[in-house]
Short mmCIF file of C-alpha atoms in Angstrom, two decimals:
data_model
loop_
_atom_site.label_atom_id
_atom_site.label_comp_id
_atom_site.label_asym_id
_atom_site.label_seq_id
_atom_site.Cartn_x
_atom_site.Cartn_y
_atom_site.Cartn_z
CA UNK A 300 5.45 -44.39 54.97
CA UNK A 301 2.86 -46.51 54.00
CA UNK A 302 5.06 -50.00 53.50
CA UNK A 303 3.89 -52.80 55.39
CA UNK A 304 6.73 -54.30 57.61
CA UNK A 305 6.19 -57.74 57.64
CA UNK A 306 6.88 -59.81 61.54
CA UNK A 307 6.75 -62.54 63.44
CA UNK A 308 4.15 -62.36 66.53
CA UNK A 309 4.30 -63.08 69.91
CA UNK A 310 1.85 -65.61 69.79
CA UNK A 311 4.20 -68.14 67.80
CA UNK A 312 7.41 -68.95 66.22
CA UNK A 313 6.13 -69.57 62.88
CA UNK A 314 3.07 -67.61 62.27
CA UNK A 315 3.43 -64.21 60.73
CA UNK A 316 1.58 -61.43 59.95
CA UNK A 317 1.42 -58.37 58.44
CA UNK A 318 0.31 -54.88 59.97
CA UNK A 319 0.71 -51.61 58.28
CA UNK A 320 3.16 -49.18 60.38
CA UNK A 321 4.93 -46.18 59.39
CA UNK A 322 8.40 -47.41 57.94
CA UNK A 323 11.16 -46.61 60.51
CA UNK A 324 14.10 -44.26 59.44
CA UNK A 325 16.67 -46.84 59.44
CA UNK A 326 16.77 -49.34 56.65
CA UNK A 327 19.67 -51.53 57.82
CA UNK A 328 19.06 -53.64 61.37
CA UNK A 329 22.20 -52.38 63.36
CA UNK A 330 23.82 -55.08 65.70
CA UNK A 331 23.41 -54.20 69.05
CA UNK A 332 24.08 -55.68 72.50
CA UNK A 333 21.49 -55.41 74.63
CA UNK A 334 22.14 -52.48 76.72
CA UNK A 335 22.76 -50.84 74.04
CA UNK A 336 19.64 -51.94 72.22
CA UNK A 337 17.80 -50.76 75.66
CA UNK A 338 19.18 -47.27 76.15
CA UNK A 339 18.42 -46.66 72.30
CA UNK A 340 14.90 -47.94 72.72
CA UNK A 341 14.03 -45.87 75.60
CA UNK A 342 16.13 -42.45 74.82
CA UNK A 343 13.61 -42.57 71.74
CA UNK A 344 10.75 -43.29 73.03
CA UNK A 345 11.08 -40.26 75.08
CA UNK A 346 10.18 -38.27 71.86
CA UNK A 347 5.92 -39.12 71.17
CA UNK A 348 6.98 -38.70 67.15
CA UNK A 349 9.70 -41.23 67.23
CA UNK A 350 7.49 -44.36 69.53
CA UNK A 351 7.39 -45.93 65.89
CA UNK A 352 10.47 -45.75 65.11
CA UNK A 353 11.31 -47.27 68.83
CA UNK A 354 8.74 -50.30 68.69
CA UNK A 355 9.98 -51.30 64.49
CA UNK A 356 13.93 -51.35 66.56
CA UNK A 357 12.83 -53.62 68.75
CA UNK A 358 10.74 -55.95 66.32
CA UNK A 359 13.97 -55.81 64.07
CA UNK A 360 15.97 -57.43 67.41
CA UNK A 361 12.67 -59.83 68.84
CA UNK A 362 14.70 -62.80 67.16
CA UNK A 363 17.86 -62.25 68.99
CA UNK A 364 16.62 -61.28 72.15
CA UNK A 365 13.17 -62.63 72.88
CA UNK A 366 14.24 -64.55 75.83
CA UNK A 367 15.31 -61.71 77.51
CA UNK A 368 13.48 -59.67 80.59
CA UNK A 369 14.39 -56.47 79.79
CA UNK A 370 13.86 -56.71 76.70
CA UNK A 371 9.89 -58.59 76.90
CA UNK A 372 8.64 -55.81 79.11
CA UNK A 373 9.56 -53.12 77.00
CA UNK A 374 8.22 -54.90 73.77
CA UNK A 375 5.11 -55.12 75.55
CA UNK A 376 5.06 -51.49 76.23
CA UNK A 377 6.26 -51.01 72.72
CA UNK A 378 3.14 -52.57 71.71
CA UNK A 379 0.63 -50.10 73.94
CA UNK A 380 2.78 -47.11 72.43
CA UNK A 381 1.39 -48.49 69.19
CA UNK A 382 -2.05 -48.83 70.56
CA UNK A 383 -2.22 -45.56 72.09
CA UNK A 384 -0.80 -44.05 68.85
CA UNK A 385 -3.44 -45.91 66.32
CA UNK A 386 -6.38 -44.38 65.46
CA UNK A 387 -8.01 -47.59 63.95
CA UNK A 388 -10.15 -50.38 65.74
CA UNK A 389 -8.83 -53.43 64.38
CA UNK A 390 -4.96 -51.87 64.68
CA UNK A 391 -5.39 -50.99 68.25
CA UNK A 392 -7.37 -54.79 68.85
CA UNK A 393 -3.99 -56.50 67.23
CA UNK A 394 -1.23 -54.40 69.27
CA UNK A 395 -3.27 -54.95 72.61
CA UNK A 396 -3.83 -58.25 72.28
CA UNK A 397 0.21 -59.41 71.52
CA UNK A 398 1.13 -57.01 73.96
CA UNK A 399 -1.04 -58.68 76.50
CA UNK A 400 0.81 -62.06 75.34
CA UNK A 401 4.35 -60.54 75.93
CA UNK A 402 2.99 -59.09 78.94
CA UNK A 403 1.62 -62.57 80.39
CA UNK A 404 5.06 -64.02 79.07
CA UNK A 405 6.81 -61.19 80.76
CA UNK A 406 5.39 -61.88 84.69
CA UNK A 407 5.78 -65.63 84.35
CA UNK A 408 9.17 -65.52 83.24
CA UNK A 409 9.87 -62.88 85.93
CA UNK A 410 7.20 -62.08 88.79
CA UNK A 411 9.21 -59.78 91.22
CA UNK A 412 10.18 -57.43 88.58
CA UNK A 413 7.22 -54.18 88.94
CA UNK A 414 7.82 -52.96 85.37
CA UNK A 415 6.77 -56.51 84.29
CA UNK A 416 3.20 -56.31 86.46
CA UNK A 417 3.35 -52.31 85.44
CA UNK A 418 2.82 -53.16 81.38
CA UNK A 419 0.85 -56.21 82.00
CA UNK A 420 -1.60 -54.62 83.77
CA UNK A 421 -1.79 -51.46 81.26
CA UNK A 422 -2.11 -53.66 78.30
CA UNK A 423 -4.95 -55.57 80.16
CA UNK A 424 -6.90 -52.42 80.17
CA UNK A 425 -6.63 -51.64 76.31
CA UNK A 426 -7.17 -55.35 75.88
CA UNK A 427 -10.42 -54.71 77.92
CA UNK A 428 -11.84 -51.71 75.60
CA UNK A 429 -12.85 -53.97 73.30
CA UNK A 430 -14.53 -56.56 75.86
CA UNK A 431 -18.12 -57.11 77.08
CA UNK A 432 -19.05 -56.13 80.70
CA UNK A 433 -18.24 -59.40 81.95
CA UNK A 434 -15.06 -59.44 80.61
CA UNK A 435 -14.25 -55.99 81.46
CA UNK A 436 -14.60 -56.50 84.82
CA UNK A 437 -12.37 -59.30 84.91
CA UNK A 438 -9.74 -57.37 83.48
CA UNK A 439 -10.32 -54.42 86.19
CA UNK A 440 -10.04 -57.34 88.93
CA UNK A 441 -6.58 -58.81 86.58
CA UNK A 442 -5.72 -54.77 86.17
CA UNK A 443 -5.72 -53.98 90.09
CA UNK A 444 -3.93 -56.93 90.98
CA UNK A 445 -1.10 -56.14 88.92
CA UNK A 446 -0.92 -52.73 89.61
CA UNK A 447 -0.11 -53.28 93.03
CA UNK A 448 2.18 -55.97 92.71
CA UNK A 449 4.51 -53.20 90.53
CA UNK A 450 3.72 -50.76 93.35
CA UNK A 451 4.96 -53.05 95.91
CA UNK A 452 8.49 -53.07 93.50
CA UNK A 453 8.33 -50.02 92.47
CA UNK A 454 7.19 -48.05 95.46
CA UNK A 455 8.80 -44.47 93.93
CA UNK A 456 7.15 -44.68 90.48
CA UNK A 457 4.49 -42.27 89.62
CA UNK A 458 3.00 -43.59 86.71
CA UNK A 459 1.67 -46.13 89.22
CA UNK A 460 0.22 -44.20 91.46
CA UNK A 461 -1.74 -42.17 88.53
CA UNK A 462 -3.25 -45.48 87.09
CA UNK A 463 -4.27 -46.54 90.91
CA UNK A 464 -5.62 -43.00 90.87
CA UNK A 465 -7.64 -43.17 87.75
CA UNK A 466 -8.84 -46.99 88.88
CA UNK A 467 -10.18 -45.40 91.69
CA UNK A 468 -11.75 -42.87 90.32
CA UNK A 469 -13.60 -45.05 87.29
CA UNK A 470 -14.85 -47.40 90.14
CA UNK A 471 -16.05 -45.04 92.77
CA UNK A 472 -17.88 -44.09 89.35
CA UNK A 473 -19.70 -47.57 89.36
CA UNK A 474 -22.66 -47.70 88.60
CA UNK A 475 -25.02 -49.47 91.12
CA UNK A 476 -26.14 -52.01 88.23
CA UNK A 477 -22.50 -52.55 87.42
CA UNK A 478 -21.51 -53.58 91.37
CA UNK A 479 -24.23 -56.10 91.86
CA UNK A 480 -22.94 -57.81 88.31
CA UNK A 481 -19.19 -57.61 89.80
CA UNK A 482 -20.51 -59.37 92.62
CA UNK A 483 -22.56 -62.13 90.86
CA UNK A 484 -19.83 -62.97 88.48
CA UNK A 485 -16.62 -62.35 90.94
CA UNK A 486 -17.86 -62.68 94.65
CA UNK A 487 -17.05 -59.33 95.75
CA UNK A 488 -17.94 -55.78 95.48
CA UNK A 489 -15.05 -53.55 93.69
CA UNK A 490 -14.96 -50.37 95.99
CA UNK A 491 -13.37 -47.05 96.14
CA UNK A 492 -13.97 -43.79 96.47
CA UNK A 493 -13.07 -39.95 94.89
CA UNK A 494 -11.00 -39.00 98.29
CA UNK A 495 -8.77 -42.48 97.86
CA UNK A 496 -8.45 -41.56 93.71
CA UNK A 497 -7.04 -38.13 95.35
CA UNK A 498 -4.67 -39.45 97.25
CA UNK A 499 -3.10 -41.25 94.34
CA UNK A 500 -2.52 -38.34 92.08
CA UNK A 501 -1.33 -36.19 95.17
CA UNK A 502 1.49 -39.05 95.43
CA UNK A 503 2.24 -38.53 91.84
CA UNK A 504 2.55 -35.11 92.15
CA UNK A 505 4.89 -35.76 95.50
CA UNK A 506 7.31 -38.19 93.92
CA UNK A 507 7.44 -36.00 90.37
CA UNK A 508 5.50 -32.22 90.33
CA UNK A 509 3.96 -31.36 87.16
CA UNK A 510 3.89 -34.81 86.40
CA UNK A 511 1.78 -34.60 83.60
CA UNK A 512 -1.77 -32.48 82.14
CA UNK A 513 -3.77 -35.53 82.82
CA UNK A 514 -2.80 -36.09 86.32
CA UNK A 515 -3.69 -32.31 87.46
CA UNK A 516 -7.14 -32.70 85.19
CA UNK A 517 -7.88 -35.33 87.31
CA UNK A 518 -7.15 -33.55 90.63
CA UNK A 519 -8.82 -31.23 89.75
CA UNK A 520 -11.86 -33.49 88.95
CA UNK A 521 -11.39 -34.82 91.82
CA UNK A 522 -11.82 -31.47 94.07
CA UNK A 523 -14.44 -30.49 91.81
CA UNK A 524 -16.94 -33.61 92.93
CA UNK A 525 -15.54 -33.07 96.63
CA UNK A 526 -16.66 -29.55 96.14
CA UNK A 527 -13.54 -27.86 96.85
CA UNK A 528 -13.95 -25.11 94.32
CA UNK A 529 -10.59 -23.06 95.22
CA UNK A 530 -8.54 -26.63 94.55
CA UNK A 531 -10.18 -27.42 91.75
CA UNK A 532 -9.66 -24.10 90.17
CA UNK A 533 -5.98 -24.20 91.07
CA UNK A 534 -5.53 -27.86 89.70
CA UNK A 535 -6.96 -26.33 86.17
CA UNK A 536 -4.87 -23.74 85.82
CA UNK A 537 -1.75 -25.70 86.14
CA UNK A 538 -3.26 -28.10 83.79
CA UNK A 539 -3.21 -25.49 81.36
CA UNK A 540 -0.27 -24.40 82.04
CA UNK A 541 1.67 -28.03 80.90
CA UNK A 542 2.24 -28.21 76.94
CA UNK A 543 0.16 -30.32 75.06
CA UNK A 544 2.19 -33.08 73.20
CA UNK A 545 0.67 -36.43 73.21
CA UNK A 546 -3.12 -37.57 72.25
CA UNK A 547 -3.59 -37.75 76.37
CA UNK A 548 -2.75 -34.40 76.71
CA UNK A 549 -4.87 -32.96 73.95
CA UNK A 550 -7.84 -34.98 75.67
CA UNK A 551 -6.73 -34.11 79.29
CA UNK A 552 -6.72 -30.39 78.17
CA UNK A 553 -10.74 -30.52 76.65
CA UNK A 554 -11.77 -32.06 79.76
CA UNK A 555 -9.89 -29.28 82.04
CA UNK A 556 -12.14 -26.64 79.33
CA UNK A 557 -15.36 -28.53 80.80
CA UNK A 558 -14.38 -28.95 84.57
CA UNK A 559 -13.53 -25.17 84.53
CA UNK A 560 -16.93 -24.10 82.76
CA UNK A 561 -18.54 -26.36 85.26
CA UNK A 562 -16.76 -24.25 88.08
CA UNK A 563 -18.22 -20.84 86.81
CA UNK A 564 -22.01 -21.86 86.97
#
């Protein structure tokens, strides 16, 4: 499980480098056409313990398909699965940063398409993590701006509305320090409040109910600093309620713990 498999980045055509990632089950690279190579991508990403095995299928067809839309985007969110399921700095450094490069390749090649905008914005906010202030804001400003370019596509997709909601939410959290620097280095003043973060995770839970843990923790966060107790309280039990699968969930669930303590004092 330990083998290294050995690729060619994003960055170039010649350069290569090697990253250690768990050895897929398949030894052989299958021909596939492209839908083909799409539908088996996705139907296994749907499982959290087989992402690996869906980002090393899609490294074993870059060569054949790189030029292709459909196939970009979802290497660039191939590469944030394998961020989000590292648990080392300089791993989760090198899949943000090519996946911000297929990303950036991904919207020029193709600027109306929302999933495009969708990943490229996502992987601008791991890329971000490991940015100074300065920086960091410039990838919230490069973050927004995406976002709602996929929203405008992709006006029924909830995953959307639950990263405008948590945008929201971290900048209404702005510190008064971290404002005046947005505005020195940018020229405006990002804004927002808790009761505009709500509305975004109610429109998740509209388009798809029980949408996930983190998006009820975060309604119920949201009630909780609007003190609406009752809501709040009803947000964390459904939280609780939703299995715990992925590393989010497992992280949304110990927050819920502290929101509801919070509730009893």
């Amino acid at each position: 499980m330990g083998k290294c498999l050995r690729y060619v980045t994003a960055n170039t055509d010649t350069e290569e480098q090697s990253f250690p990632v768990p050895k897929a089950f398949n030894t052989h690279v299958e021909e596939l056409n492209l839908d083909a190579l799409i539908q088996m991508a996705d139907n296994l990403r749907v499982n959290e313990s087989r992402k690996v095995e869906s980002f090393e299928l899609l490294c074993d067809h870059k060569e054949k398909f790189r030029d292709e839309i459909e196939f970009i985007w979802r290497f660039a969110r191939a590469y944030g699965d394998m961020y989000e399921l590292s648990t080392n700095t300089q791993e989760k450094k090198h899949y943000a940063n090519i996946g911000k490069t297929l990303g950036e390749k991904a919207i020029t090649r193709a600027p109306k398409n929302g999933y495009c905008h969708l990943w490229y914005a996502v992987l601008c906010g791991y890329v971000s993590e490991f940015e100074g202030l300065q920086n960091k804001i410039n990838y919230g400003y490069r973050f927004k701006e995406h976002l709602d370019k996929a929203i405008e596509f992709l006006p029924e997709e909830p995953f959307l509305y639950y990263l405008k909601g948590r945008y929201c939410y971290a900048v209404s959290k702005l510190s008064w320090i971290e404002r005046k620097m947005a505005a020195t280095l940018f020229g405006n003043i990002p804004s927002s409040t808790v009761q505009e973060a709500l509305q975004n995770f109610l429109k998740v839970e509209e388009l798809q109910p029980a949408f996930s843990k983190s998006n009820y923790m975060f309604m119920a966060k949201c009630y909780a600093d609007l003190n609406q107790i009752d809501n709040a309280v009803k947000f964390c039990n459904l939280a609780v309620l939703l299995p715990c699968i992925t590393k989010e969930d497992k992280d949304a669930q110990k927050e819920v713990k502290k929101i509801s303590t919070s509730l009893k004092r």
